[in-house]
Every structure is written in C-alpha cells, then in structure tokens.
Amino acid sequence: MKNALYIIIGVALLLFASCGRQQQAKSAVKDFVDQQLRQQDVSYLDFSAVDSTRAVTDSLVQAMRKRVGGSVQYQERTGSTLLHIRAQYVTEGDTLSATFYLDPQTMGVVAYKKN
C-alpha cells in the first residue's frame, strides 16, 4: 500500500513537471516569434508536445541559423540535449509552421526551422 502511494505521487509529480515545461516552452516560442514579427499580429493555432533530442549538433544549429539569416537573437546552447516543439501560427493571412529548439536550462530558443 505504501509503495503504491509513492508511485502515484511520483507519477503526479512527473506529470506536473512536464506540464510546466510545456507551458514554459510555449511561452518562450511566443516571445521569440513576437520579437521577430514585431509589427505583425500573430495568432497561435497549435503546439506539439515538448520532447528532447540529442540529434541536433552544433553544426546543424549553425546551419539553421544561417538559413534563417537576419538579426535574430538566439539563446546560446548550454548542453548536448535540446528541447523541441512545433508551432503552427497565422500571420498576415498565412499559416506557418516551424520547429523550435530550446535550451532546457534557460528555455530560450537556440535555433528554429520553418516547416
């Protein structure tokens, strides 16, 4: 009985932590997009679940940053693992989709790619 209670509490804590991380990631992406599209209205349609990846190397980050170009302010990467979340949003009548890669410690956008 005591072990079952510990398991339930552990699962509840994990769910709570992942929901918090999901909200932090959404907020970071919204702030980033709003900063890049200052003069445009943006409506957010959908966000995927946040997941982690180690497959994005520093060279891929640099390639994504170069492809986007411009004067985008990115967060520096602090570890080998990144979080990723896909967002669909509407701006100026266009529906856009992009995948955002975030640093898990700072929840700042490290790179993104348009889908």
mmCIF file with all atom_site columns, N, CA and C in Angstrom, residues 16-18 28-29 35 38 44 48 54 58 66 76 87 89 102-103 105 109:
data_model
loop_
_atom_site.group_PDB
_atom_site.id
_atom_site.type_symbol
_atom_site.label_atom_id
_atom_site.label_alt_id
_atom_site.label_comp_id
_atom_site.label_asym_id
_atom_site.label_entity_id
_atom_site.label_seq_id
_atom_site.pdbx_PDB_ins_code
_atom_site.Cartn_x
_atom_site.Cartn_y
_atom_site.Cartn_z
_atom_site.occupancy
_atom_site.B_iso_or_equiv
_atom_site.pdbx_formal_charge
_atom_site.auth_seq_id
_atom_site.auth_comp_id
_atom_site.auth_asym_id
_atom_site.auth_atom_id
_atom_site.pdbx_PDB_model_num
ATOM 1  N N  . PHE A 1 16  ? 3.091  16.870 -13.504 1.00 0.00 ? 16  PHE A N  1
ATOM 2  C CA . PHE A 1 16  ? 3.109  18.289 -13.181 1.00 0.00 ? 16  PHE A CA 1
ATOM 3  C C  . PHE A 1 16  ? 4.343  18.966 -13.769 1.00 0.00 ? 16  PHE A C  1
ATOM 4  N N  . ALA A 1 17  ? 5.487  18.319 -13.660 1.00 0.00 ? 17  ALA A N  1
ATOM 5  C CA . ALA A 1 17  ? 6.728  18.887 -14.194 1.00 0.00 ? 17  ALA A CA 1
ATOM 6  C C  . ALA A 1 17  ? 6.675  18.996 -15.708 1.00 0.00 ? 17  ALA A C  1
ATOM 7  N N  . SER A 1 18  ? 6.132  17.989 -16.387 1.00 0.00 ? 18  SER A N  1
ATOM 8  C CA . SER A 1 18  ? 6.078  18.044 -17.851 1.00 0.00 ? 18  SER A CA 1
ATOM 9  C C  . SER A 1 18  ? 5.084  19.091 -18.326 1.00 0.00 ? 18  SER A C  1
ATOM 10 N N  . ALA A 1 28  ? 8.120  30.642 -24.321 1.00 0.00 ? 28  ALA A N  1
ATOM 11 C CA . ALA A 1 28  ? 9.390  31.026 -24.939 1.00 0.00 ? 28  ALA A CA 1
ATOM 12 C C  . ALA A 1 28  ? 9.238  31.180 -26.453 1.00 0.00 ? 28  ALA A C  1
ATOM 13 N N  . VAL A 1 29  ? 8.505  30.270 -27.086 1.00 0.00 ? 29  VAL A N  1
ATOM 14 C CA . VAL A 1 29  ? 8.288  30.341 -28.532 1.00 0.00 ? 29  VAL A CA 1
ATOM 15 C C  . VAL A 1 29  ? 7.462  31.569 -28.880 1.00 0.00 ? 29  VAL A C  1
ATOM 16 N N  . GLN A 1 35  ? 8.868  38.708 -30.972 1.00 0.00 ? 35  GLN A N  1
ATOM 17 C CA . GLN A 1 35  ? 10.038 39.575 -31.110 1.00 0.00 ? 35  GLN A CA 1
ATOM 18 C C  . GLN A 1 35  ? 10.473 39.662 -32.574 1.00 0.00 ? 35  GLN A C  1
ATOM 19 N N  . ARG A 1 38  ? 7.622  41.823 -34.994 1.00 0.00 ? 38  ARG A N  1
ATOM 20 C CA . ARG A 1 38  ? 7.182  42.939 -34.133 1.00 0.00 ? 38  ARG A CA 1
ATOM 21 C C  . ARG A 1 38  ? 5.957  43.673 -34.657 1.00 0.00 ? 38  ARG A C  1
ATOM 22 N N  . TYR A 1 44  ? -1.802 31.983 -32.625 1.00 0.00 ? 44  TYR A N  1
ATOM 23 C CA . TYR A 1 44  ? -1.231 30.642 -32.494 1.00 0.00 ? 44  TYR A CA 1
ATOM 24 C C  . TYR A 1 44  ? -2.344 29.606 -32.608 1.00 0.00 ? 44  TYR A C  1
ATOM 25 N N  . SER A 1 48  ? 2.881  21.331 -30.626 1.00 0.00 ? 48  SER A N  1
ATOM 26 C CA . SER A 1 48  ? 3.101  19.903 -30.371 1.00 0.00 ? 48  SER A CA 1
ATOM 27 C C  . SER A 1 48  ? 3.534  19.732 -28.920 1.00 0.00 ? 48  SER A C  1
ATOM 28 N N  . ARG A 1 54  ? 18.970 14.752 -28.717 1.00 0.00 ? 54  ARG A N  1
ATOM 29 C CA . ARG A 1 54  ? 20.423 14.936 -28.720 1.00 0.00 ? 54  ARG A CA 1
ATOM 30 C C  . ARG A 1 54  ? 20.951 14.896 -30.152 1.00 0.00 ? 54  ARG A C  1
ATOM 31 N N  . ASP A 1 58  ? 25.917 20.982 -33.042 1.00 0.00 ? 58  ASP A N  1
ATOM 32 C CA . ASP A 1 58  ? 26.246 22.401 -33.167 1.00 0.00 ? 58  ASP A CA 1
ATOM 33 C C  . ASP A 1 58  ? 26.278 22.835 -34.634 1.00 0.00 ? 58  ASP A C  1
ATOM 34 N N  . LYS A 1 66  ? 21.934 30.063 -40.083 1.00 0.00 ? 66  LYS A N  1
ATOM 35 C CA . LYS A 1 66  ? 22.373 30.678 -41.343 1.00 0.00 ? 66  LYS A CA 1
ATOM 36 C C  . LYS A 1 66  ? 21.224 30.727 -42.350 1.00 0.00 ? 66  LYS A C  1
ATOM 37 N N  . GLU A 1 76  ? 22.185 30.995 -26.320 1.00 0.00 ? 76  GLU A N  1
ATOM 38 C CA . GLU A 1 76  ? 23.310 30.083 -26.506 1.00 0.00 ? 76  GLU A CA 1
ATOM 39 C C  . GLU A 1 76  ? 22.964 28.712 -25.935 1.00 0.00 ? 76  GLU A C  1
ATOM 40 N N  . ALA A 1 87  ? 5.248  24.587 -33.716 1.00 0.00 ? 87  ALA A N  1
ATOM 41 C CA . ALA A 1 87  ? 4.158  25.546 -33.552 1.00 0.00 ? 87  ALA A CA 1
ATOM 42 C C  . ALA A 1 87  ? 3.563  25.876 -34.911 1.00 0.00 ? 87  ALA A C  1
ATOM 43 N N  . TYR A 1 89  ? 1.122  28.808 -36.589 1.00 0.00 ? 89  TYR A N  1
ATOM 44 C CA . TYR A 1 89  ? 0.605  30.134 -36.284 1.00 0.00 ? 89  TYR A CA 1
ATOM 45 C C  . TYR A 1 89  ? 0.220  30.839 -37.574 1.00 0.00 ? 89  TYR A C  1
ATOM 46 N N  . LEU A 1 102 ? 14.978 24.541 -28.125 1.00 0.00 ? 102 LEU A N  1
ATOM 47 C CA . LEU A 1 102 ? 15.190 25.352 -26.933 1.00 0.00 ? 102 LEU A CA 1
ATOM 48 C C  . LEU A 1 102 ? 16.231 24.729 -26.016 1.00 0.00 ? 102 LEU A C  1
ATOM 49 N N  . ASP A 1 103 ? 16.960 25.594 -25.334 1.00 0.00 ? 103 ASP A N  1
ATOM 50 C CA . ASP A 1 103 ? 17.891 25.147 -24.309 1.00 0.00 ? 103 ASP A CA 1
ATOM 51 C C  . ASP A 1 103 ? 17.067 24.795 -23.068 1.00 0.00 ? 103 ASP A C  1
ATOM 52 N N  . GLN A 1 105 ? 17.787 24.486 -19.911 1.00 0.00 ? 105 GLN A N  1
ATOM 53 C CA . GLN A 1 105 ? 18.086 25.219 -18.687 1.00 0.00 ? 105 GLN A CA 1
ATOM 54 C C  . GLN A 1 105 ? 17.498 26.632 -18.716 1.00 0.00 ? 105 GLN A C  1
ATOM 55 N N  . VAL A 1 109 ? 15.223 30.078 -27.170 1.00 0.00 ? 109 VAL A N  1
ATOM 56 C CA . VAL A 1 109 ? 15.301 29.470 -28.492 1.00 0.00 ? 109 VAL A CA 1
ATOM 57 C C  . VAL A 1 109 ? 16.749 29.495 -28.971 1.00 0.00 ? 109 VAL A C  1
#
